Coordinates of C-alpha atoms and ligand atoms in Angstrom, one line a residue:
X18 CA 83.2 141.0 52.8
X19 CA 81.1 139.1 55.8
X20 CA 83.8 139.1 58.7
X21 CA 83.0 135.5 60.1
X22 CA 85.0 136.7 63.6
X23 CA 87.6 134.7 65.1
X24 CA 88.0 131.2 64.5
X25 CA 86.8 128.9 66.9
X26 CA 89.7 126.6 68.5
X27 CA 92.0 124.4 66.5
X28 CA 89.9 121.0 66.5
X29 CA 92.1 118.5 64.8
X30 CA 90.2 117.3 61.8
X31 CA 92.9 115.6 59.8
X32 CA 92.6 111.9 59.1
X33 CA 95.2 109.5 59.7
X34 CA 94.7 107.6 56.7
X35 CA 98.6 108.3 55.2
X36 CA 100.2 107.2 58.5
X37 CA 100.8 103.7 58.6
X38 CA 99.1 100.9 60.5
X39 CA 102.2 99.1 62.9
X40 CA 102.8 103.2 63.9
X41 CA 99.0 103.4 64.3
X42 CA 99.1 100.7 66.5
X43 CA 102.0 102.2 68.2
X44 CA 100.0 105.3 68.7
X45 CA 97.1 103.6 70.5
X46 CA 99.5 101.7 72.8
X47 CA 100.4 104.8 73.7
X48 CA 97.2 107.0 73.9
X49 CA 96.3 103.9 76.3
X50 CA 99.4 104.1 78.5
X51 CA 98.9 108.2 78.9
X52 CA 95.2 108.3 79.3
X53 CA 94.3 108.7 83.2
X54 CA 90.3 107.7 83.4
X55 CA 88.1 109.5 86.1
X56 CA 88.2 106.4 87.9
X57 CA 92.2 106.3 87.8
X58 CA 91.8 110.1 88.6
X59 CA 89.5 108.9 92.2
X60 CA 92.0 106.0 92.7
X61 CA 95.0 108.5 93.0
X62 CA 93.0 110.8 95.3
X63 CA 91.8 108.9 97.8
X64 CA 95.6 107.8 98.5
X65 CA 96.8 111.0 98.2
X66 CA 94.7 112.3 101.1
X67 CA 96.1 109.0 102.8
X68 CA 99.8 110.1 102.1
X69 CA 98.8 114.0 102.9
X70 CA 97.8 112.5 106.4
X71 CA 100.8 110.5 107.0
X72 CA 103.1 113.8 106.3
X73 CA 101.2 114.9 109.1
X74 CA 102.0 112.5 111.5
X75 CA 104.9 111.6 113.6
X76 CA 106.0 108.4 111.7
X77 CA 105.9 110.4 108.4
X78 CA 105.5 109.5 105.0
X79 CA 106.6 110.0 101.0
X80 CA 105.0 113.9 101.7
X81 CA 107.2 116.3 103.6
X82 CA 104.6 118.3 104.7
X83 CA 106.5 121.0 105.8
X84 CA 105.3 123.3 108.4
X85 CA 106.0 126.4 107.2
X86 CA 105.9 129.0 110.7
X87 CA 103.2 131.2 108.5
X88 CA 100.6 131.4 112.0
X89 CA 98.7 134.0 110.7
X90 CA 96.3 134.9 107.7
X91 CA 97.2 138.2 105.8
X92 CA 94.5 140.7 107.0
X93 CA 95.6 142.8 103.5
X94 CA 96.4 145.7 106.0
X95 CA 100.0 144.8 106.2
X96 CA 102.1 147.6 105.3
X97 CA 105.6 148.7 104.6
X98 CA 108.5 148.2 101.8
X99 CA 109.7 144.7 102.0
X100 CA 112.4 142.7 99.4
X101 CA 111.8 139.8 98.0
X102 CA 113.9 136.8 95.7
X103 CA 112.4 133.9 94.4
X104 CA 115.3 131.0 93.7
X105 CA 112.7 128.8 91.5
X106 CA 114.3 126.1 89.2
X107 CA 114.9 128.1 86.2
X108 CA 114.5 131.7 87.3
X109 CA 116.1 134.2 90.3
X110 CA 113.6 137.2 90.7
X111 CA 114.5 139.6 93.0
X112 CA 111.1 141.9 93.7
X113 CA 110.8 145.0 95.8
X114 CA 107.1 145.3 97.2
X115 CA 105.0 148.3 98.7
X116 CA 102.3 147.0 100.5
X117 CA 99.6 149.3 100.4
X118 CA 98.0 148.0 103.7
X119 CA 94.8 147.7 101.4
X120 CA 94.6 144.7 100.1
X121 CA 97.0 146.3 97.5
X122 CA 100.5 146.2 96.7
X123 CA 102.7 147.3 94.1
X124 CA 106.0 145.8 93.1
X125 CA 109.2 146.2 91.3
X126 CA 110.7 143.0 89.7
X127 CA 114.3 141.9 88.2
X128 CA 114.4 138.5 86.6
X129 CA 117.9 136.4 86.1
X130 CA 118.3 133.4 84.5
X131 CA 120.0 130.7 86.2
X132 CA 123.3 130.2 84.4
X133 CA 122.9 126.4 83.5
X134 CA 125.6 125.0 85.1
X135 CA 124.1 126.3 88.0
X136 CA 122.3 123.5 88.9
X137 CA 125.7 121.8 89.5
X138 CA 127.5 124.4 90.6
X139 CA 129.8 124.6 94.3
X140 CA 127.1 126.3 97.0
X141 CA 129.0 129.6 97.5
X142 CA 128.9 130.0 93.5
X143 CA 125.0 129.9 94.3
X144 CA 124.6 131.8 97.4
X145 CA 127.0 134.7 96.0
X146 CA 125.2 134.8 92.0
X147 CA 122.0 135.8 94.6
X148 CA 123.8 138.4 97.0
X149 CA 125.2 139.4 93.4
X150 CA 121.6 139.6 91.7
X151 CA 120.7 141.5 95.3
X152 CA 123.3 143.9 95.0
X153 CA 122.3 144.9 91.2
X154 CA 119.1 145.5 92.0
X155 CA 119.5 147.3 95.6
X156 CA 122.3 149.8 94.0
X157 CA 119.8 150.6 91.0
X158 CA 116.3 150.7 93.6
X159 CA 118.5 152.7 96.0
X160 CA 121.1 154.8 94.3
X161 CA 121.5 156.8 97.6
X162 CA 121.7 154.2 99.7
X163 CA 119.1 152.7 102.5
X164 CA 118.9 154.5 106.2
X165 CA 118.3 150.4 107.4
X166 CA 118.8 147.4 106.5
X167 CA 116.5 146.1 104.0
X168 CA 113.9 142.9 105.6
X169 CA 113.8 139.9 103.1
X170 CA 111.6 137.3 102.3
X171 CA 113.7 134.6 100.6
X172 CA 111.6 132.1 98.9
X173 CA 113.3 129.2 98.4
X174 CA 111.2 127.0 96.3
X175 CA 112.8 123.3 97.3
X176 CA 112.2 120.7 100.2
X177 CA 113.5 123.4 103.2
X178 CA 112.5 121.7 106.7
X179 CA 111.8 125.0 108.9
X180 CA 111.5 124.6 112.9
X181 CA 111.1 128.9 112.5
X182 CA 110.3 131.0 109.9
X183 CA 113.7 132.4 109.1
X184 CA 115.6 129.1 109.1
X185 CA 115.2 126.5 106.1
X186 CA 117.4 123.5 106.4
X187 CA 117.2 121.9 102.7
X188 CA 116.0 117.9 102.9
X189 CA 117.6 117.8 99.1
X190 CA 117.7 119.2 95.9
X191 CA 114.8 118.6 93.3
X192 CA 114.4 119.6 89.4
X193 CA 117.3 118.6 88.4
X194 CA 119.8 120.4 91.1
X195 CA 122.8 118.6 92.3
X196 CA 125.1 121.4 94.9
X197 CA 127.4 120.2 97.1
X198 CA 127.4 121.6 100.8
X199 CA 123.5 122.2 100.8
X200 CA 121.8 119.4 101.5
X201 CA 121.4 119.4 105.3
X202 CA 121.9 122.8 106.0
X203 CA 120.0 125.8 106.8
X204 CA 120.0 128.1 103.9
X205 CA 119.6 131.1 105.6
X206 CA 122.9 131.7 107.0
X207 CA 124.7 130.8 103.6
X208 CA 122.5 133.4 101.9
X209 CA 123.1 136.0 104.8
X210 CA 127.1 135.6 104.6
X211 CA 127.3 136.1 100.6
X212 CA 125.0 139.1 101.5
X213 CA 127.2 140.1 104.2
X214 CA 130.4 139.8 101.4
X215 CA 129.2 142.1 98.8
X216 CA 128.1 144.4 102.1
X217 CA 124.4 144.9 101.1
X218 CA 122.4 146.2 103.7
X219 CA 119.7 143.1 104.0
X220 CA 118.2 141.2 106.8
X221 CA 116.7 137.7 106.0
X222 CA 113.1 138.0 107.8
X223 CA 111.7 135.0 106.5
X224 CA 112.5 131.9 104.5
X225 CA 109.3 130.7 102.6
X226 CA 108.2 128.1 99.5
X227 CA 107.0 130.0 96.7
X228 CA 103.5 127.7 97.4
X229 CA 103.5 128.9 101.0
X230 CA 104.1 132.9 99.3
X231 CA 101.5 131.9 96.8
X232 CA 98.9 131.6 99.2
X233 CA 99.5 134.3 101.3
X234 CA 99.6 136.8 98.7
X235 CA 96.3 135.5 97.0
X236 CA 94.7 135.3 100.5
X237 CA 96.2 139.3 101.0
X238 CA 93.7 140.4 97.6
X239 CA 91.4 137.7 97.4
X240 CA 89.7 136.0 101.0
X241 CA 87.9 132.9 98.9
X242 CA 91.8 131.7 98.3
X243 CA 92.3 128.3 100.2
X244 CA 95.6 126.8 98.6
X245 CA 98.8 127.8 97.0
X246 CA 100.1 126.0 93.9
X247 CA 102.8 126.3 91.0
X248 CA 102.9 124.4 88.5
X249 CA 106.1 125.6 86.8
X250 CA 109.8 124.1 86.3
X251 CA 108.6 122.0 89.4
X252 CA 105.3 121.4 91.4
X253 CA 103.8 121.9 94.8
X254 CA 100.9 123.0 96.9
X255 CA 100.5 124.7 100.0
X256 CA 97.6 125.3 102.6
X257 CA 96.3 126.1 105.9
X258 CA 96.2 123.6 108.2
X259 CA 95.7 123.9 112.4
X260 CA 98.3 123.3 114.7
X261 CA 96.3 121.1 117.2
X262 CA 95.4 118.8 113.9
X263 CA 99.7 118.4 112.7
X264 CA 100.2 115.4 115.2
X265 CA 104.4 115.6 114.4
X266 CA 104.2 119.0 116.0
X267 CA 102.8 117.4 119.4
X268 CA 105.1 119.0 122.2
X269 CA 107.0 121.3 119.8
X270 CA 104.5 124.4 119.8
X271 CA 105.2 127.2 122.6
X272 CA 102.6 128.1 125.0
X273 CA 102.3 131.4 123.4
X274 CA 100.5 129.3 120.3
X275 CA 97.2 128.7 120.1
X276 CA 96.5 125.0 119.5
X277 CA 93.6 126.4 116.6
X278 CA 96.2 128.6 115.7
X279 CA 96.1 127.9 111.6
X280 CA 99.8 127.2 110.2
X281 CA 100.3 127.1 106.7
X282 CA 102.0 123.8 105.5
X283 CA 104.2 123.6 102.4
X284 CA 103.2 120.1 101.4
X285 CA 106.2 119.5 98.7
X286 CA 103.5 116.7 97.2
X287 CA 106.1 116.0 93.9
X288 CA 107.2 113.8 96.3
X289 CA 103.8 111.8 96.2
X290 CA 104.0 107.8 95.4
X291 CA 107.6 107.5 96.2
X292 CA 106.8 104.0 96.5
X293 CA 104.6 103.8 93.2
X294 CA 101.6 102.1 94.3
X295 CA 99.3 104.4 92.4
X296 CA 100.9 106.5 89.8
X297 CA 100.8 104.9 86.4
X298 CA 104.3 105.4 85.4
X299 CA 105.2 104.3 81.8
X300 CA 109.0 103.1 81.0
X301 CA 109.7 106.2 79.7
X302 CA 108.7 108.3 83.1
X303 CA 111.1 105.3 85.3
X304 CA 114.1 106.1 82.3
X305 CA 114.1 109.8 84.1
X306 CA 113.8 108.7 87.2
X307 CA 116.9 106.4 87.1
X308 CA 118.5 109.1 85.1
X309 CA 117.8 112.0 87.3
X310 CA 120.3 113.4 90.3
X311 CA 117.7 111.9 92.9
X312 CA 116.3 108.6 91.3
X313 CA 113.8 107.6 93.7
X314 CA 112.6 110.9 94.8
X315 CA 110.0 113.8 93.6
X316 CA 107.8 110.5 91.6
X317 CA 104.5 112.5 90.9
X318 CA 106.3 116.0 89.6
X319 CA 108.8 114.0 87.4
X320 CA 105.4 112.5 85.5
X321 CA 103.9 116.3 85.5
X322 CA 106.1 119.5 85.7
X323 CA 107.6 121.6 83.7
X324 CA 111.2 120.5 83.8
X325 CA 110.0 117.2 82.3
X326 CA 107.4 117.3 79.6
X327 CA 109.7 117.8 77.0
X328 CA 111.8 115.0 78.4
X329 CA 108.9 112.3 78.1
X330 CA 108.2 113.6 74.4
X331 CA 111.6 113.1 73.6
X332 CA 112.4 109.9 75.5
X333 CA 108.8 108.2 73.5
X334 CA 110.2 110.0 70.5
X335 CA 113.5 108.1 70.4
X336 CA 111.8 104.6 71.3
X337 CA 109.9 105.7 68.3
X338 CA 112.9 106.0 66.3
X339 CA 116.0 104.0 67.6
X340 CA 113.7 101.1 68.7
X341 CA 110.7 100.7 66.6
X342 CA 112.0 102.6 63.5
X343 CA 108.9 103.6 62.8
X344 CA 110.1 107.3 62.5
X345 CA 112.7 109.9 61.6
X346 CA 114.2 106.9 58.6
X347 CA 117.3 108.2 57.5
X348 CA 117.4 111.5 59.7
X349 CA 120.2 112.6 61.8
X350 CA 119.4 112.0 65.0
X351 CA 121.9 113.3 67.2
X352 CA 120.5 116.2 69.1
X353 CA 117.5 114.1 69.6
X354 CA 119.1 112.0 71.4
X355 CA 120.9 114.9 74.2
X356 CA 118.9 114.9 77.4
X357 CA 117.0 117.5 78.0
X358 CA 117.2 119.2 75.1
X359 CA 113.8 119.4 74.6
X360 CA 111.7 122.0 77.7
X361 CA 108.4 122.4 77.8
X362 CA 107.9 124.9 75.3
X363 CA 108.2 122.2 72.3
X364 CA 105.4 120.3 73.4
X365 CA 103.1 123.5 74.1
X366 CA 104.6 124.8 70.5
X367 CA 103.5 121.5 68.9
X368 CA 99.8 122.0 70.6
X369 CA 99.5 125.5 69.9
X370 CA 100.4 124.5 66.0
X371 CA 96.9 126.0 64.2
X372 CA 97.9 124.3 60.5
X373 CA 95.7 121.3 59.3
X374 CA 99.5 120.3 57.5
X375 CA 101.3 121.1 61.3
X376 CA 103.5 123.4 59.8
X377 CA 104.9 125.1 62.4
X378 CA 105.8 121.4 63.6
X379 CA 108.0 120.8 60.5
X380 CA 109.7 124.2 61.3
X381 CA 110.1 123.2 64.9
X382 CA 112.1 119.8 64.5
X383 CA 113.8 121.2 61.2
X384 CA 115.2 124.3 63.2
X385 CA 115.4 122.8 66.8
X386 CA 116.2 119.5 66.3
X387 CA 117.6 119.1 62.4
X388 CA 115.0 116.1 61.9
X389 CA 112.4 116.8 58.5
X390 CA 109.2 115.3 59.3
X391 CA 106.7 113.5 57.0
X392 CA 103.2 114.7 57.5
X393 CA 101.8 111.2 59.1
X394 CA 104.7 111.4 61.8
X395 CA 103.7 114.8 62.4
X396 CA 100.2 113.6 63.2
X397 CA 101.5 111.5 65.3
X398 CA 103.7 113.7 67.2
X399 CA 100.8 116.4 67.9
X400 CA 98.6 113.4 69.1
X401 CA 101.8 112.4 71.7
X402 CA 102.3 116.0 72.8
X403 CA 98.1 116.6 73.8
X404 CA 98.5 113.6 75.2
X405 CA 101.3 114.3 77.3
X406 CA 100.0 117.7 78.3
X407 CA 96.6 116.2 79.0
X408 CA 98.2 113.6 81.5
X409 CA 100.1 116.6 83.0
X410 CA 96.5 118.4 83.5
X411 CA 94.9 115.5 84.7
X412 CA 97.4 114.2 87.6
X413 CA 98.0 118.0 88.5
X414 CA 94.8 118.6 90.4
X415 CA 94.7 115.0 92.0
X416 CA 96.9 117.3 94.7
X417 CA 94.1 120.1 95.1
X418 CA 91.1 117.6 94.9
X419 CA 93.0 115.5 97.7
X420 CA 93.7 118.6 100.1
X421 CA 89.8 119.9 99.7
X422 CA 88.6 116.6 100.7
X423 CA 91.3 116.3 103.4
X424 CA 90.1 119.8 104.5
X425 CA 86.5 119.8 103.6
X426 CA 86.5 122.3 101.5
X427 CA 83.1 122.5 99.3
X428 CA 84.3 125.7 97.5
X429 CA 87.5 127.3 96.5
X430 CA 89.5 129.1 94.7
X431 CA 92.6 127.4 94.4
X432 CA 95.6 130.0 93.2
X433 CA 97.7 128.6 90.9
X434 CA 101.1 130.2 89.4
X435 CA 104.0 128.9 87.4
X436 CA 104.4 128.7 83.2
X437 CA 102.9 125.5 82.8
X438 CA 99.6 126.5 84.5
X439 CA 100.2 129.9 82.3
X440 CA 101.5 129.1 79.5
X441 CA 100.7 125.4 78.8
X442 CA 97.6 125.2 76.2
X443 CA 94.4 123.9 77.7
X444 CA 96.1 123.4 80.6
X445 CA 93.4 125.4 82.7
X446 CA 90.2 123.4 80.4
X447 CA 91.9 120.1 81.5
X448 CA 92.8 120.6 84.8
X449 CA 89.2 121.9 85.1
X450 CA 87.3 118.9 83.8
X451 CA 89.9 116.5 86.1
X452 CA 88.1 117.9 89.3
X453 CA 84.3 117.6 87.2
X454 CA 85.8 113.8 86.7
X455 CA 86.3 113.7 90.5
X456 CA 83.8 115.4 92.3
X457 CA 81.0 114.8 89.6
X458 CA 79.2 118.4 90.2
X459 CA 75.7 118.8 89.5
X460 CA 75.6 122.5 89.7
X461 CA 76.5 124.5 86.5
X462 CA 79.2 126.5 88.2
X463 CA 82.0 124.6 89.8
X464 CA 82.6 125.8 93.0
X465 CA 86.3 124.7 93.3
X466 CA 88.0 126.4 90.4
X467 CA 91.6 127.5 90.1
X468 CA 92.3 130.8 89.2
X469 CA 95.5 132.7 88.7
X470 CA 97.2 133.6 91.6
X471 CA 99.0 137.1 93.1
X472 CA 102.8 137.4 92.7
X473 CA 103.1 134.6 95.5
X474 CA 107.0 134.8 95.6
X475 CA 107.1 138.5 95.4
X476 CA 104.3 139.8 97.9
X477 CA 103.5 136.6 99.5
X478 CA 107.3 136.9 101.0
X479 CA 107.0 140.1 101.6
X480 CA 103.5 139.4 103.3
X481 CA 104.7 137.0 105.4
X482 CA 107.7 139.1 105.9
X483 CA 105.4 141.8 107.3
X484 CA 103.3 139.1 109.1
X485 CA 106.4 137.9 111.3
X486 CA 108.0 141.3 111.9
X487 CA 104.5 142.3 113.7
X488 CA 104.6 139.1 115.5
X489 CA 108.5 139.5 116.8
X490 CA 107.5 143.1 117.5
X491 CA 104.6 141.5 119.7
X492 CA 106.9 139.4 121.5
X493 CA 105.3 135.9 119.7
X494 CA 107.2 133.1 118.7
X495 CA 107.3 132.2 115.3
X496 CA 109.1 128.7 115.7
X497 CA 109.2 125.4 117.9
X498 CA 109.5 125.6 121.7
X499 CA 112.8 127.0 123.2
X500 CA 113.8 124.9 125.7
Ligands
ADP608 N1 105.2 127.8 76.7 C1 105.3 127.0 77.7 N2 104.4 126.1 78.1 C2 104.6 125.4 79.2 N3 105.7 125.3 79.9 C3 106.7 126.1 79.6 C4 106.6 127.0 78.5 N4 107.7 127.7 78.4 C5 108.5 127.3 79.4 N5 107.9 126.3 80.1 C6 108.4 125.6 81.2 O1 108.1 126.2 82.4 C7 109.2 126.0 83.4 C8 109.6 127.3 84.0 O2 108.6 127.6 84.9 P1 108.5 129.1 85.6 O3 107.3 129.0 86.5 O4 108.6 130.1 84.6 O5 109.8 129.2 86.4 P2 110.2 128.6 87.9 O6 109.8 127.2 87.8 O7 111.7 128.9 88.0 O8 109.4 129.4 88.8 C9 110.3 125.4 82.6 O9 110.4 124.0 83.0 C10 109.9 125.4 81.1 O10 110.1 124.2 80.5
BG6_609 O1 108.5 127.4 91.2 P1 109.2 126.1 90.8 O2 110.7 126.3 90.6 O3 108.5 125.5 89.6 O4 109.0 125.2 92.1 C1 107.8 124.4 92.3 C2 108.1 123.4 93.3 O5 109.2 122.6 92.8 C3 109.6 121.5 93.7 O6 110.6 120.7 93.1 C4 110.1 122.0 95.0 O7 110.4 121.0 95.9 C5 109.0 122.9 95.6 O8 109.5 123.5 96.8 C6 108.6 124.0 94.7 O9 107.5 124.7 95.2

């Protein structure tokens, strides 16, 4: 038998002549409202490097643009065992790294799920499930103990406003988190007294963004690294600036600094178009937004990340269904209709669905949502979800394209972590073709490309853990002016 070899791609051939026309029409109204043109792509850009700019300055703007107190780039000699944890917004890893002082490191990793009522949970109940998560992992690493305290990099992956490296005073919660007693407070001392309670010998070194940490560690392996970026429950991007050129920092930066001393800047872009002059935003996209524990806040990740994909398929679903009653007749549609029920897995299940009859589609809303679907409103519902995801693509890199052109970078490799850039299907392809749409390259090989990046919240923290140790050991300062 002639092996014909693997398959190429899924290409959706079917035909849409058994779905019918007033849901039709309802589709193109929507393929319309989620399709983002090069030109709507360029649009966004250009005012994003506007708003990356105003971050920058003393006035301020919708960007944080966080200066992060990283003043040095790895030289991949760093050396030494260093912990790390990584609170993102579904995850706690807690990561032990030996830097090999090589451009190498090696690392030993523990990953706990954030109970779900954590996100609403009191702020010790937070800080002590970490020094609990600590604990585990120190008594099993170390069985006999540690002859010092451990040094920490604690990458805390929210809005943190740092005037040092080892403070982080939380501007407010994002994805979905709603803790009292945070907001407004540095984190580091409420992490280092649940620490202190289940008497685990650690010292918090450094408080960094997971973007910042992504950098870092794909600058430690790989020197052609320019920016750090997740696109995971959240999304962010971080980069190397230069002190001299952060105008808000004017009169803040010790003598001991050199003005062209670079300083990495956690940029916290979600928060981009806060005031929605660009962003096309669809009814559904300001239903999550009113909805959410911050309405008003994080505008550009709530239309892209992780923790929200499956929300807009479900929100356009229901309109769908309650509104239109186009779909679903006769179906019980009461988990449909919880929030959130839905994460970004079903729409990358519904992509990844290989069948010409979508039947792993039927199988996902029988078993996950108790809803039997006809084959036309399966059709339908694959078109929605590659739409979605494409949007998500698209508007992802309007944050990298914005921070090359802001920094002049004519090549790059942009590192990029976080389960929607690595688990998301054709995530990478869009995102790829969003920055052809943008920069229109002649050359064959695109020279700003994202790639996948190092274990930024593991050895990045520990990197830049290592990075302010030698600088405190040097007698530098590693945070505003004293005075
Ligand atoms: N197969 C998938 N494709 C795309 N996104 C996914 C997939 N599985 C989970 N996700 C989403 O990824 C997010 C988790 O991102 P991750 O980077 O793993 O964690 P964290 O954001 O805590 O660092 C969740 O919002 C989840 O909905
Ligand atoms: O790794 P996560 O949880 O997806 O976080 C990505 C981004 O999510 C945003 O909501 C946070 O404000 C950022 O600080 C963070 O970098």
């Amino acid at each position: 038998m002639v092996h014909l070899g693997p398959k190429p791609p899924q290409h959706r051939k079917g035909t849409f002549t058994d779905v019918p026309q007033e849901l039709l029409t309802e589709l193109k109204n929507l393929e319309e409202l989620l399709t983002i043109t090069p030109e709507t792509l360029i649009k966004i850009t250009d005012h994003f490097i506007t708003e990356l700019d105003k971050g920058l300055s003393k006035k301020g703007g919708n960007i944080p643009m966080i200066p992060g107190w990283v003043l040095d780039f790895p030289t991949g000699k760093e050396t030494g065992d260093y912990l790390a944890i990584d609170l993102g917004g579904t995850n706690l890893r807690v990561v032990l790294v030996k830097l090999g002082g090589n451009r190498d490191f090696d690392t030993t990793q523990s990953k706990f799920a954030l109970p779900k009522h954590m996100r609403t949970a009191t702020s010790d109940e937070l800080f002590d499930f970490i020094a609990e998560c600590l604990k585990k992992f120190v008594d099993e690493e170390f069985p006999e103990g540690v002859s010092a305290p451990l040094p920490l990099g604690f990458t805390f992956s929210y809005p943190a406003s740092q005037n040092s490296i080892n403070e982080g005073v939380l501007q407010r919660w994002t994805k979905g988190f709603d803790i009292d007693g945070v907001e407004g407070k540095d984190v580091v001392p409420l992490l280092q007294a649940s620490i202190e309670k289940v008497q685990v010998p650690i010292e918090v070194v450094a408080l960094i963004n997971d973007t910042t940490g992504t950098l870092v560690a794909s600058m430690y392996t790989d020197s052609e690294a320019k920016m750090g970026l997740i696109f995971g429950t959240g999304c962010n991007g971080a980069y190397y600036d230069v002190v001299k050129d952060i105008p808000k920092l004017e009169g803040l930066i010790p003598d001991d600094i050199d003005p062209e001393s670079p300083m990495a800047i956690n940029c916290e872009y979600g928060a981009f178009d806060n005031e929605h002059l660009v962003l096309p935003r669809t009814k559904y996209d300001i239903q999550i937004d009113k909805e959410s524990p911050r309405p008003g806040q994080q505008s550009f990740e709530k239309m892209i990340s992780g923790y929200y994909l499956g929300e807009v398929l479900r929100l356009i679903l229901l309109d769908l269904t309650l509104e239109k009653k186009l779909i679903f007749k006769n179906q019980d549609l009461s988990k449909l209709q919880t929030s959130f029920i839905l994460d970004t897995s079903f729409p990358a299940k519904i992509e990844e669905d290989p069948f010409e009859n979508l039947s792993d589609v039927a199988d996902l809303f029988q078993n996950q949502l108790g809803i039997q679907t006809t084959s036309a409103e399966r059709k339908i519902i694959r078109v929605l979800a590659e739409k979605i995801g494409e949007r998500s693509s698209r508007l992802s890199i309007c944050g990298i394209a914005a921070i090359c052109k802001k920094r002049g970078y004519k090549s790059a490799h942009c590192a990029a972590d976080g389960s929607v850039y690595n688990k998301y299907p054709g995530f990478k392809e869009r995102a790829a073709q969003g920055l052809r749409d943008i920069f229109k390259w002649e050359s064959k090989e695109d020279p700003i490309i994202i790639v996948p990046a190092e274990d930024g919240s593991g050895a990045g923290a520990a990197i830049i853990a290592a990075l302010t140790q030698k600088r405190l050991k040097e007698g530098k300062s590693v945070g505003i002016k004293k005075n």
